[in-house]
Tab-separated table of C-alpha atoms in Angstrom:
chain	number	residue	atom	x	y	z
A	1	MET	CA	-0.140	-0.212	0.058
A	2	LYS	CA	3.029	2.314	1.906
A	3	LEU	CA	4.456	1.431	-1.943
A	4	ASN	CA	2.268	1.937	-4.389
A	5	PHE	CA	1.810	5.537	-3.130
A	6	LEU	CA	5.110	6.219	-2.683
A	7	VAL	CA	5.172	4.866	-6.541
A	8	SER	CA	2.311	6.897	-7.281
A	9	THR	CA	3.381	9.823	-5.503
A	10	VAL	CA	7.319	9.432	-7.427
A	11	VAL	CA	5.446	8.928	-11.064
A	12	MET	CA	3.538	12.334	-10.514
A	13	LEU	CA	6.431	14.545	-9.740
A	14	VAL	CA	8.368	13.317	-13.091
A	15	ALA	CA	5.361	13.970	-14.517
A	16	LEU	CA	4.323	17.404	-13.971
A	17	LEU	CA	7.973	18.390	-13.053
A	18	PRO	CA	9.276	20.842	-16.320
A	19	ARG	CA	11.158	19.142	-18.673
A	20	TYR	CA	15.396	20.499	-18.655
A	21	GLU	CA	16.632	20.478	-22.339
A	22	CYS	CA	19.347	18.142	-22.235
A	23	ARG	CA	22.671	18.721	-24.099
A	24	ALA	CA	24.482	16.738	-25.043
A	25	ILE	CA	28.899	18.042	-24.473
A	26	GLU	CA	30.742	16.736	-26.528
A	27	SER	CA	34.447	18.701	-25.047
A	28	GLN	CA	33.275	21.322	-22.458
A	29	GLY	CA	30.934	22.930	-24.190
A	30	ALA	CA	33.143	23.761	-27.464
A	31	VAL	CA	32.305	26.600	-29.899
A	32	GLN	CA	29.640	25.981	-32.162
A	33	GLN	CA	30.649	26.529	-35.769
A	34	ASP	CA	31.957	25.701	-39.090
A	35	PRO	CA	35.177	23.608	-38.979
A	36	GLY	CA	35.488	25.946	-43.044
A	37	PRO	CA	38.395	28.447	-43.992
A	38	GLN	CA	39.293	29.868	-40.227
A	39	SER	CA	42.987	29.842	-41.764
A	40	ASP	CA	41.325	31.604	-44.952
A	41	LEU	CA	39.907	35.064	-42.439
A	42	GLN	CA	43.508	35.637	-42.019
A	43	GLN	CA	44.020	36.208	-45.515
A	44	GLN	CA	41.059	38.461	-45.729
A	45	SER	CA	40.726	40.304	-42.834
A	46	LEU	CA	43.032	43.370	-42.645
A	47	PRO	CA	46.130	44.360	-40.078
A	48	PHE	CA	44.973	44.788	-36.834
A	49	LEU	CA	47.014	45.900	-34.502
A	50	VAL	CA	45.730	48.859	-33.522
A	51	ARG	CA	47.076	50.828	-29.870
A	52	LEU	CA	43.736	51.965	-27.665
A	53	GLY	CA	44.200	55.334	-27.484
A	54	GLU	CA	43.771	56.917	-23.721
A	55	GLU	CA	39.982	56.495	-23.778
A	56	TYR	CA	40.019	53.333	-22.238
A	57	PHE	CA	44.067	53.577	-21.278
A	58	ILE	CA	44.151	54.363	-17.601
A	59	ARG	CA	47.610	54.892	-16.166
A	60	LEU	CA	47.983	54.342	-12.588
A	61	GLY	CA	50.078	54.949	-9.544
A	62	ASN	CA	50.134	51.230	-9.399
A	63	ALA	CA	51.748	49.441	-6.031
A	64	ASN	CA	52.026	45.914	-8.690
A	65	SER	CA	55.098	46.901	-10.575
A	66	PRO	CA	55.178	45.311	-14.057
A	67	LEU	CA	57.394	40.898	-14.210
A	68	SER	CA	60.557	41.766	-13.344
A	69	THR	CA	62.920	39.089	-13.416
A	70	PRO	CA	62.805	37.204	-10.175
A	71	ASN	CA	65.975	37.067	-8.514
A	72	MET	CA	67.058	34.207	-6.429
A	73	SER	CA	66.656	34.148	-2.654
A	74	PRO	CA	68.956	31.878	-0.969
A	75	ASP	CA	67.914	32.976	2.343
A	76	ALA	CA	64.635	31.465	2.698
A	77	PRO	CA	62.497	32.726	5.436
A	78	SER	CA	62.529	30.970	8.189
A	79	ALA	CA	60.144	28.323	9.613
A	80	THR	CA	57.503	30.669	11.977
A	81	ILE	CA	55.183	28.676	10.060
A	82	SER	CA	53.769	24.936	11.222
A	83	ARG	CA	51.827	23.551	8.398
A	84	ALA	CA	52.814	21.151	6.328
A	85	LEU	CA	52.174	23.021	3.288
A	86	GLN	CA	54.081	27.267	4.089
A	87	LEU	CA	57.009	24.989	4.583
A	88	HIS	CA	56.463	23.356	1.112
A	89	LEU	CA	55.379	26.377	0.063
A	90	THR	CA	59.498	27.883	1.401
A	91	GLN	CA	61.009	24.814	-0.343
A	92	ARG	CA	58.339	25.615	-3.820
A	93	LEU	CA	59.321	29.641	-3.822
A	94	LEU	CA	63.006	29.096	-4.168
A	95	GLN	CA	62.468	25.202	-6.443
A	96	GLY	CA	60.094	27.455	-8.600
A	97	LYS	CA	61.719	30.079	-9.593
A	98	VAL	CA	64.011	27.810	-11.476
A	99	GLY	CA	61.570	25.580	-13.135
A	100	ASN	CA	59.128	29.211	-13.667
A	101	ILE	CA	62.169	30.973	-15.606
A	102	SER	CA	62.512	27.419	-17.643
A	103	ARG	CA	58.999	27.566	-18.605
A	104	LEU	CA	58.411	30.883	-18.768
A	105	VAL	CA	61.443	30.651	-21.644
A	106	SER	CA	60.036	27.455	-23.333
A	107	SER	CA	56.792	28.087	-23.491
A	108	TYR	CA	57.578	31.819	-25.307
A	109	ALA	CA	59.617	29.415	-27.526
A	110	SER	CA	57.447	26.504	-28.487
A	111	GLN	CA	55.827	29.954	-29.651
A	112	LEU	CA	58.053	31.313	-31.873
A	113	ASP	CA	59.201	28.255	-33.368
A	114	ASP	CA	55.255	26.667	-33.809
A	115	SER	CA	53.804	30.087	-35.892
A	116	THR	CA	53.495	30.671	-39.296
A	117	GLU	CA	53.669	33.999	-39.949
A	118	ARG	CA	49.812	33.496	-40.619
A	119	GLY	CA	50.072	32.220	-37.581
A	120	LYS	CA	51.840	34.559	-35.670
A	121	ARG	CA	48.683	37.533	-36.248
A	122	SER	CA	46.539	34.879	-35.422
A	123	GLU	CA	47.988	35.227	-31.598
A	124	GLU	CA	46.928	39.315	-31.272
A	125	PRO	CA	44.260	39.938	-30.982
A	126	PRO	CA	42.005	42.488	-32.921
A	127	ILE	CA	42.427	45.673	-30.697
A	128	SER	CA	45.285	45.919	-28.341
A	129	LEU	CA	43.745	46.695	-24.925
A	130	ASP	CA	45.406	47.922	-22.615
A	131	LEU	CA	43.688	47.638	-20.073
A	132	THR	CA	45.133	46.854	-16.452
A	133	PHE	CA	42.888	44.617	-13.609
A	134	HIS	CA	42.294	48.016	-12.527
A	135	LEU	CA	39.551	49.271	-14.324
A	136	LEU	CA	38.857	45.159	-15.528
A	137	ARG	CA	37.086	45.514	-11.504
A	138	GLU	CA	35.937	48.293	-12.112
A	139	VAL	CA	33.692	47.257	-14.783
A	140	LEU	CA	33.096	44.056	-13.703
A	141	GLU	CA	31.701	45.084	-10.814
A	142	MET	CA	29.102	48.021	-12.317
A	143	ALA	CA	27.996	44.722	-14.287
A	144	ARG	CA	27.499	42.761	-10.964
A	145	ALA	CA	25.439	45.528	-9.938
A	146	GLU	CA	23.074	45.868	-12.623
A	147	GLN	CA	23.279	41.569	-11.712
A	148	LEU	CA	21.133	42.970	-8.911
A	149	ALA	CA	19.557	45.371	-9.995
A	150	GLN	CA	18.558	43.484	-12.449
A	151	GLN	CA	17.016	39.982	-10.178
A	152	ALA	CA	15.806	42.454	-7.486
A	153	HIS	CA	13.757	44.054	-10.924
A	154	SER	CA	12.825	40.203	-12.134
A	155	ASN	CA	11.998	38.967	-8.790
A	156	ARG	CA	9.369	41.911	-8.121
A	157	LYS	CA	7.577	41.765	-11.529
A	158	MET	CA	7.240	37.515	-10.386
A	159	MET	CA	5.713	39.175	-7.092
A	160	GLU	CA	3.447	41.127	-8.830
A	161	ILE	CA	2.408	38.206	-11.612
A	162	PHE	CA	1.587	35.811	-9.215
A	163	GLY	CA	0.183	38.084	-7.277
A	164	LYS	CA	-2.995	38.353	-9.062
B	1	MET	CA	-0.749	5.171	29.293
B	2	SER	CA	1.585	2.670	26.854
B	3	VAL	CA	4.113	4.538	24.662
B	4	ASN	CA	1.628	3.427	21.562
B	5	PHE	CA	-0.657	5.831	22.765
B	6	ARG	CA	1.114	8.590	23.697
B	7	VAL	CA	2.948	8.146	20.716
B	8	GLN	CA	-0.071	8.689	18.820
B	9	LEU	CA	-1.815	11.144	21.022
B	10	TYR	CA	1.879	13.856	20.908
B	11	CYS	CA	0.668	13.779	17.090
B	12	LEU	CA	-2.552	14.318	17.560
B	13	LEU	CA	-1.749	17.587	19.830
B	14	LEU	CA	0.338	18.503	16.934
B	15	MET	CA	-1.366	18.154	14.369
B	16	LEU	CA	-4.367	20.306	16.445
B	17	SER	CA	-1.671	23.126	17.699
B	18	ALA	CA	-0.524	23.469	14.054
B	19	LEU	CA	-3.935	23.579	12.597
B	20	LYS	CA	-5.207	26.449	14.639
B	21	GLY	CA	-2.446	28.987	13.626
B	22	GLU	CA	-1.629	27.653	10.242
B	23	GLY	CA	-4.892	27.337	8.845
B	24	ARG	CA	-6.260	30.540	10.380
B	25	TYR	CA	-4.035	32.150	8.282
B	26	LEU	CA	-4.545	30.003	5.485
B	27	GLN	CA	-8.605	30.231	5.019
B	28	GLU	CA	-7.786	34.326	5.831
B	29	ASN	CA	-5.726	34.493	3.011
B	30	GLU	CA	-8.642	32.256	0.204
B	31	VAL	CA	-4.924	30.072	-0.930
B	32	THR	CA	-6.808	28.484	-4.222
B	33	ALA	CA	-6.415	24.786	-6.287
B	34	GLU	CA	-5.643	28.095	-8.956
B	35	GLY	CA	-3.016	30.036	-7.944
B	36	LEU	CA	-1.484	27.055	-5.674
B	37	PHE	CA	-1.246	25.484	-9.303
B	38	SER	CA	-0.376	29.519	-11.505
B	39	LEU	CA	2.810	28.447	-11.772
B	40	LEU	CA	2.074	25.747	-14.303
B	41	ASN	CA	0.219	28.139	-16.044
B	42	SER	CA	1.116	28.379	-19.202
B	43	GLU	CA	-0.463	32.054	-19.840
B	44	VAL	CA	2.052	32.748	-17.146
B	45	LYS	CA	4.905	31.845	-18.096
B	46	ARG	CA	5.503	33.234	-21.126
B	47	GLU	CA	3.713	36.971	-19.486
B	48	SER	CA	6.864	36.410	-17.257
B	49	SER	CA	9.148	35.008	-19.643
B	50	THR	CA	8.775	38.495	-22.263
B	51	ASP	CA	8.393	40.879	-19.746
B	52	PHE	CA	11.653	39.882	-18.338
B	53	ILE	CA	13.915	40.165	-21.724
B	54	TYR	CA	16.598	42.718	-20.151
B	55	ARG	CA	17.165	45.300	-23.529
B	56	ARG	CA	20.097	48.151	-23.117
B	57	PRO	CA	22.159	49.823	-24.785
B	58	LEU	CA	26.162	48.813	-24.989
B	59	ARG	CA	28.734	50.870	-24.626
B	60	CYS	CA	32.135	50.741	-26.715
B	61	LEU	CA	34.048	48.568	-23.814
B	62	ASP	CA	31.485	47.997	-21.347
B	63	MET	CA	30.682	43.851	-19.255
B	64	LEU	CA	28.016	42.238	-19.342
B	65	SER	CA	27.258	39.233	-15.991
B	66	VAL	CA	22.895	38.764	-17.080
B	67	GLU	CA	21.459	37.650	-19.927
B	68	GLY	CA	19.287	39.577	-22.707
B	69	GLN	CA	19.288	41.703	-25.393
B	70	PHE	CA	22.161	44.805	-25.695
B	71	ILE	CA	22.359	47.324	-28.649
B	72	PHE	CA	25.267	48.888	-30.033
B	73	SER	CA	24.514	51.648	-32.876
B	74	ALA	CA	27.484	54.128	-33.126
B	75	ASP	CA	26.340	57.698	-33.040
B	76	ARG	CA	30.408	58.473	-34.854
B	77	PRO	CA	33.595	55.929	-35.885
B	78	GLN	CA	33.878	53.357	-32.972
B	79	LEU	CA	37.351	51.744	-33.618
B	80	ASN	CA	38.276	49.760	-30.416
B	81	CYS	CA	35.725	48.435	-28.666
B	82	ALA	CA	35.281	45.357	-26.883
B	83	ALA	CA	32.438	43.767	-24.752
B	84	TYR	CA	33.317	41.503	-21.836
B	85	PHE	CA	30.953	38.521	-20.943
B	86	ILE	CA	31.816	36.800	-17.054
B	87	ALA	CA	28.461	33.836	-15.759
B	88	GLU	CA	28.528	31.836	-13.065
B	89	PRO	CA	31.238	29.494	-12.897
B	90	GLY	CA	29.174	26.742	-13.997
B	91	GLU	CA	27.697	28.414	-16.673
B	92	VAL	CA	28.729	28.443	-20.274
B	93	ILE	CA	27.421	31.746	-23.197
B	94	SER	CA	26.011	32.019	-25.567
B	95	VAL	CA	26.317	34.703	-27.839
B	96	GLU	CA	23.843	35.386	-31.192
B	97	PHE	CA	24.093	38.234	-33.120
B	98	SER	CA	21.013	40.362	-35.179
B	99	ALA	CA	20.308	42.928	-37.280
B	100	VAL	CA	23.871	42.858	-38.190
B	101	ASP	CA	24.785	46.212	-40.316
B	102	ILE	CA	28.148	46.487	-40.310
B	103	ASP	CA	30.781	47.086	-43.504
B	104	CYS	CA	32.703	44.192	-43.668
B	105	ARG	CA	34.795	46.195	-46.652
B	106	ARG	CA	35.485	48.888	-45.869
B	107	GLY	CA	37.176	47.644	-42.161
B	108	ASP	CA	34.124	47.098	-40.119
B	109	PHE	CA	34.323	43.543	-38.062
B	110	LEU	CA	32.821	42.310	-35.380
B	111	LYS	CA	34.381	39.150	-33.766
B	112	VAL	CA	34.164	36.534	-30.586
B	113	PHE	CA	36.704	35.913	-29.059
B	114	ASP	CA	35.710	32.724	-26.521
B	115	GLY	CA	38.062	33.203	-23.698
B	116	TRP	CA	39.163	36.920	-22.507
B	117	PHE	CA	41.767	39.113	-23.398
B	118	LEU	CA	43.306	41.746	-20.809
B	119	LYS	CA	47.107	43.758	-21.745
B	120	GLY	CA	47.786	40.965	-24.883
B	121	GLU	CA	47.539	37.916	-22.284
B	122	LYS	CA	44.028	35.343	-22.382
B	123	PHE	CA	42.286	33.363	-20.251
B	124	PRO	CA	42.317	30.243	-20.594
B	125	SER	CA	46.277	29.703	-22.107
B	126	ASN	CA	46.991	28.107	-25.432
B	127	GLU	CA	48.084	25.151	-22.930
B	128	ASP	CA	44.746	24.523	-21.322
B	129	HIS	CA	42.047	25.927	-23.941
B	130	PRO	CA	39.801	23.354	-25.560
B	131	LEU	CA	40.564	24.404	-29.438
B	132	PRO	CA	43.550	25.728	-30.704
B	133	LEU	CA	43.874	29.555	-30.710
B	134	PRO	CA	42.131	30.430	-35.123
B	135	GLU	CA	39.379	27.916	-33.549
B	136	ARG	CA	38.657	30.338	-30.838
B	137	TYR	CA	38.304	33.621	-33.616
B	138	VAL	CA	34.943	33.719	-34.865
B	139	ASP	CA	34.511	36.370	-37.259
B	140	TYR	CA	30.744	37.815	-38.422
B	141	CYS	CA	32.634	39.029	-41.023
B	142	ASP	CA	33.285	35.733	-42.320
B	143	THR	CA	31.493	33.928	-45.109
B	144	GLY	CA	31.492	30.414	-44.162
B	145	MET	CA	30.151	31.688	-40.983
B	146	PRO	CA	26.762	29.608	-41.667
B	147	ARG	CA	25.142	31.180	-38.185
B	148	ARG	CA	25.431	33.347	-35.679
B	149	VAL	CA	25.205	31.370	-32.461
B	150	VAL	CA	28.048	31.156	-30.841
B	151	ARG	CA	28.754	29.727	-28.187
B	152	SER	CA	31.792	29.146	-25.191
B	153	SER	CA	33.900	26.715	-23.415
B	154	GLN	CA	33.762	28.976	-19.681
B	155	ASN	CA	32.087	31.310	-17.600
B	156	VAL	CA	34.489	33.859	-19.422
B	157	ALA	CA	33.309	34.855	-23.564
B	158	MET	CA	33.772	38.512	-25.544
B	159	ILE	CA	33.782	40.631	-28.375
B	160	PHE	CA	35.832	42.871	-30.245
B	161	PHE	CA	34.021	44.858	-32.259
B	162	ARG	CA	35.067	48.445	-35.161
B	163	VAL	CA	32.553	50.251	-37.059
B	164	HIS	CA	33.688	53.450	-38.894
B	165	SER	CA	30.235	54.683	-40.253
B	166	PRO	CA	27.946	56.500	-37.498
B	167	GLU	CA	25.001	55.113	-39.297
B	168	SER	CA	25.817	51.112	-37.796
B	169	GLY	CA	25.682	49.330	-35.351
B	170	PHE	CA	23.903	45.489	-34.074
B	171	THR	CA	22.167	43.433	-31.744
B	172	ILE	CA	24.102	40.684	-30.217
B	173	THR	CA	21.529	37.817	-27.337
B	174	VAL	CA	23.866	37.519	-23.941
B	175	ARG	CA	21.621	34.143	-22.671
B	176	LYS	CA	24.023	31.393	-19.991
B	177	LEU	CA	23.485	27.846	-20.557
B	178	ILE	CA	24.169	25.417	-17.781
B	179	ASN	CA	27.990	23.717	-17.565
B	180	PRO	CA	27.679	20.549	-15.603
B	181	PHE	CA	31.486	20.071	-15.102
B	182	PRO	CA	32.928	24.083	-15.500
B	183	CYS	CA	36.880	23.984	-16.538
B	184	ASN	CA	38.975	26.969	-16.495
B	185	ILE	CA	36.140	30.648	-14.938
B	186	ILE	CA	37.410	33.697	-13.421
B	187	SER	CA	35.746	34.349	-10.649
B	188	GLN	CA	32.424	37.064	-10.439
B	189	THR	CA	32.899	37.760	-6.647
B	190	ARG	CA	35.883	38.301	-4.817
B	191	GLU	CA	35.491	35.891	-1.961
B	192	GLY	CA	33.569	33.073	-2.426
B	193	SER	CA	34.038	28.983	-2.645
B	194	PHE	CA	34.019	26.411	-5.417
B	195	THR	CA	34.253	22.827	-5.245
B	196	MET	CA	36.088	21.329	-9.038
B	197	VAL	CA	36.291	18.655	-10.519
B	198	ILE	CA	38.153	16.348	-13.645
B	199	PRO	CA	36.424	13.973	-13.525
B	200	HIS	CA	38.882	11.302	-16.196
B	201	GLN	CA	40.387	13.411	-18.221
B	202	ARG	CA	43.812	14.649	-19.523
B	203	THR	CA	43.105	17.859	-18.691
B	204	ASN	CA	43.482	20.563	-16.876
B	205	CYS	CA	41.135	23.567	-15.335
B	206	SER	CA	42.074	26.835	-13.705
B	207	PHE	CA	40.151	28.509	-11.650
B	208	SER	CA	41.538	32.261	-11.592
B	209	ILE	CA	40.340	35.208	-9.134
B	210	ILE	CA	42.095	38.490	-10.084
B	211	TYR	CA	42.041	39.958	-6.625
B	212	PRO	CA	43.843	39.209	-4.130
B	213	VAL	CA	42.793	36.886	-1.700
B	214	GLU	CA	43.621	34.671	1.065
B	215	ILE	CA	43.001	31.105	-0.155
B	216	GLN	CA	42.340	28.421	1.355
B	217	ILE	CA	42.312	24.544	0.652
B	218	GLU	CA	38.973	21.894	1.935
B	219	GLU	CA	39.986	19.063	0.633
B	220	LEU	CA	41.805	17.983	-1.790
B	221	SER	CA	41.313	14.912	-3.688
B	222	LEU	CA	43.704	12.801	-6.479
B	223	GLY	CA	43.756	9.657	-7.692
B	224	ARG	CA	41.575	6.955	-5.992
B	225	LEU	CA	39.689	7.321	-3.608
B	226	GLY	CA	40.274	4.082	-1.703
B	227	SER	CA	41.671	5.008	1.424
B	228	ASN	CA	44.440	1.811	0.849
B	229	ASP	CA	46.079	3.162	-1.381
B	230	ALA	CA	49.398	4.574	-0.266
B	231	PRO	CA	50.461	7.064	-1.315
B	232	VAL	CA	52.794	7.614	-4.249
B	233	LYS	CA	56.808	8.213	-3.667
B	234	ARG	CA	57.958	10.653	-5.846
B	235	SER	CA	62.310	11.042	-5.863
B	236	VAL	CA	62.305	14.414	-6.664
B	237	PRO	CA	60.579	16.448	-4.309
B	238	GLY	CA	57.800	18.656	-5.489
B	239	CYS	CA	54.450	17.657	-7.963
B	240	GLY	CA	58.034	17.179	-10.449
B	241	GLY	CA	55.033	18.671	-12.602
B	242	THR	CA	53.777	15.105	-14.554
B	243	GLY	CA	51.168	13.207	-12.400
B	244	ASP	CA	48.242	14.670	-11.277
B	245	PHE	CA	48.327	17.494	-9.023
B	246	VAL	CA	46.955	20.941	-8.132
B	247	GLU	CA	49.661	24.186	-8.355
B	248	LEU	CA	48.681	27.080	-7.189
B	249	LEU	CA	49.662	30.275	-9.417
B	250	GLY	CA	50.041	33.323	-8.604
B	251	GLY	CA	50.548	36.819	-11.164
B	252	ASN	CA	49.791	40.239	-13.069
B	253	GLY	CA	48.144	38.574	-15.955
B	254	VAL	CA	45.328	35.911	-16.811
B	255	ASP	CA	47.785	33.440	-18.896
B	256	THR	CA	48.224	30.815	-16.921
B	257	ALA	CA	51.619	30.248	-19.044
B	258	LYS	CA	52.582	32.883	-17.332
B	259	MET	CA	52.033	33.343	-13.986
B	260	PHE	CA	55.058	32.333	-10.902
B	261	PRO	CA	53.779	28.825	-9.336
B	262	VAL	CA	53.307	29.257	-5.477
B	263	ALA	CA	52.994	26.407	-3.818
B	264	ASP	CA	51.537	22.672	-5.873
B	265	ILE	CA	50.430	19.289	-3.694
B	266	CYS	CA	50.498	16.313	-4.743
B	267	TYR	CA	48.979	14.519	-3.099
B	268	SER	CA	45.304	14.228	-0.644
B	269	LEU	CA	44.774	16.196	2.149
B	270	LYS	CA	41.474	17.026	3.716
B	271	GLY	CA	41.196	20.278	6.370
B	272	PRO	CA	42.337	23.889	5.619
B	273	ALA	CA	45.046	24.160	4.407
B	274	GLN	CA	45.760	28.464	3.692
B	275	LEU	CA	47.834	30.582	1.610
B	276	LYS	CA	47.319	34.629	0.958
B	277	VAL	CA	48.525	35.745	-2.577
B	278	GLY	CA	49.176	39.174	-3.233
B	279	CYS	CA	48.622	39.442	-6.881
B	280	ASP	CA	46.387	40.885	-9.756
B	281	ASN	CA	45.682	36.907	-9.955
B	282	ALA	CA	46.018	33.894	-8.278
B	283	VAL	CA	45.056	30.376	-9.986
B	284	MET	CA	44.153	27.621	-8.501
B	285	ARG	CA	45.350	24.909	-11.645
B	286	LEU	CA	43.732	21.099	-11.098
B	287	VAL	CA	46.627	19.187	-13.994
B	288	SER	CA	44.895	15.603	-14.041
B	289	SER	CA	46.019	12.958	-16.331
B	290	GLY	CA	42.532	11.037	-16.620
B	291	LYS	CA	43.590	8.550	-15.042
B	292	PHE	CA	40.961	9.415	-12.384
B	293	ILE	CA	39.106	11.959	-10.838
B	294	ASN	CA	40.255	14.738	-8.791
B	295	ARG	CA	38.600	17.006	-6.913
B	296	VAL	CA	39.633	20.318	-4.862
B	297	THR	CA	37.676	22.714	-2.534
B	298	PHE	CA	38.777	25.810	-1.560
B	299	GLN	CA	37.429	28.513	-0.389
B	300	TYR	CA	39.000	32.050	-0.562
B	301	ARG	CA	38.008	36.165	0.865
B	302	PRO	CA	40.183	39.369	-0.022
B	303	LEU	CA	43.124	40.709	1.467
B	304	ASP	CA	42.133	43.876	3.664
B	305	HIS	CA	44.893	46.759	2.653
B	306	HIS	CA	46.715	46.059	6.530
B	307	GLU	CA	47.110	42.253	5.461
B	308	LEU	CA	48.729	43.397	1.498
B	309	GLN	CA	51.126	45.763	3.498
B	310	LYS	CA	52.892	43.340	5.182
B	311	LEU	CA	53.351	40.886	2.617
B	312	LYS	CA	54.589	43.534	0.539
B	313	GLY	CA	56.678	44.829	3.108
B	314	ASN	CA	58.117	41.038	4.109
B	315	ASP	CA	59.277	39.767	1.236
B	316	VAL	CA	61.412	40.999	-0.970
B	317	GLU	CA	60.317	40.263	-4.461
B	318	ASP	CA	58.864	42.755	-6.454
B	319	PHE	CA	56.792	41.289	-7.588
B	320	CYS	CA	52.831	40.120	-6.433
B	321	PHE	CA	53.246	38.875	-3.319
B	322	ILE	CA	52.885	35.556	-1.356
B	323	GLU	CA	52.751	34.333	2.124
């Protein structure tokens, strides 16, 4: 009796719940496009390396100066830390510098080796954007505020509709 | 009184007291079956969906985190414009072009990029993205492009556009779609938490936070889940860049290939492990061989000014500051 009730409840719920469109994700949502003449794209496009004007570029007295070659520091901070991860971190700070430099060099080398002139042009964006992190965060905050305002508005609309 | 009788009596008393309060409330509100099932009413759904299409003009430099229609109309030549899209970590972005009025032959263009470009660097990096770089661009002016709907591979995307004529313009419709296994994410917020899972895939996934943060790893599960398995003994210190591991990167750009490794962990761990990264960008990157299901759970919070100053004071390095 109880089993019948449970089964019938489940059946009703499945029948009445809204269905969502099932979507097969092949490779983490690959960009949908024809795999056609993308190689011809760069030949047909006009030169696209254009410097952005002062309209967007804001020079700030940024405390985080641009990346410079890191100096090897043989004197690691002494262990005032107790967690194993922090000890491991100290080791990685020393080893990681060397590994990182070689990684940077190898990554740049591989980019140069692999790219033909057409490939080189495809590495660059069509517009050179000198957007700083500060400006990016500002516009992101604005977008978040817009999202919250829009959510509040749609919640209000929902309440009005269902209140009728 | 027997136990059974007491239980039944308590249940009866509970039901009566509930009905005394709630029943009266329900009666006064006159809730009807029609009101209760209004959710299933297709008319109400139609009314709500059409009312809720968000529309606004698109700016030459813009950031969008909402669904809707965005109309760009140039009042003067606009040669260097870009709009960034960002969604929740578990979503991808779909961009649909419509009412496009640009002159491709004159040099106008409208291109969607699968990721973000910032200061000459791209996210996700070349090695972490499933597509080669040329395929990450979709150009409206490409005559071979049959469809006008483009979907991103992660929660961020952007468009570049240029129009010479003041009458030019276009409309884009942005939608967000569910991504059940998110990989390569940029966080919208400066604090939050996330669990990244790579299920039997040979891929590397990054979670990028474009703020100086303290990251706390709650749980890391690498390799087999059996507790009897002995940890892998390595002959070299550290993870050696092979196998399954998680690495924490810090830097002042968005390209993970150009960031500095701050720490890496190649064994499962439970319990909070904290790290402060005073960089413009902190990335949690999970590297997976595809043989196992790997999972990392972490949370992050922004560093305040005092903590940042302390980090800068303690550190001898000239770039971003780690503790």
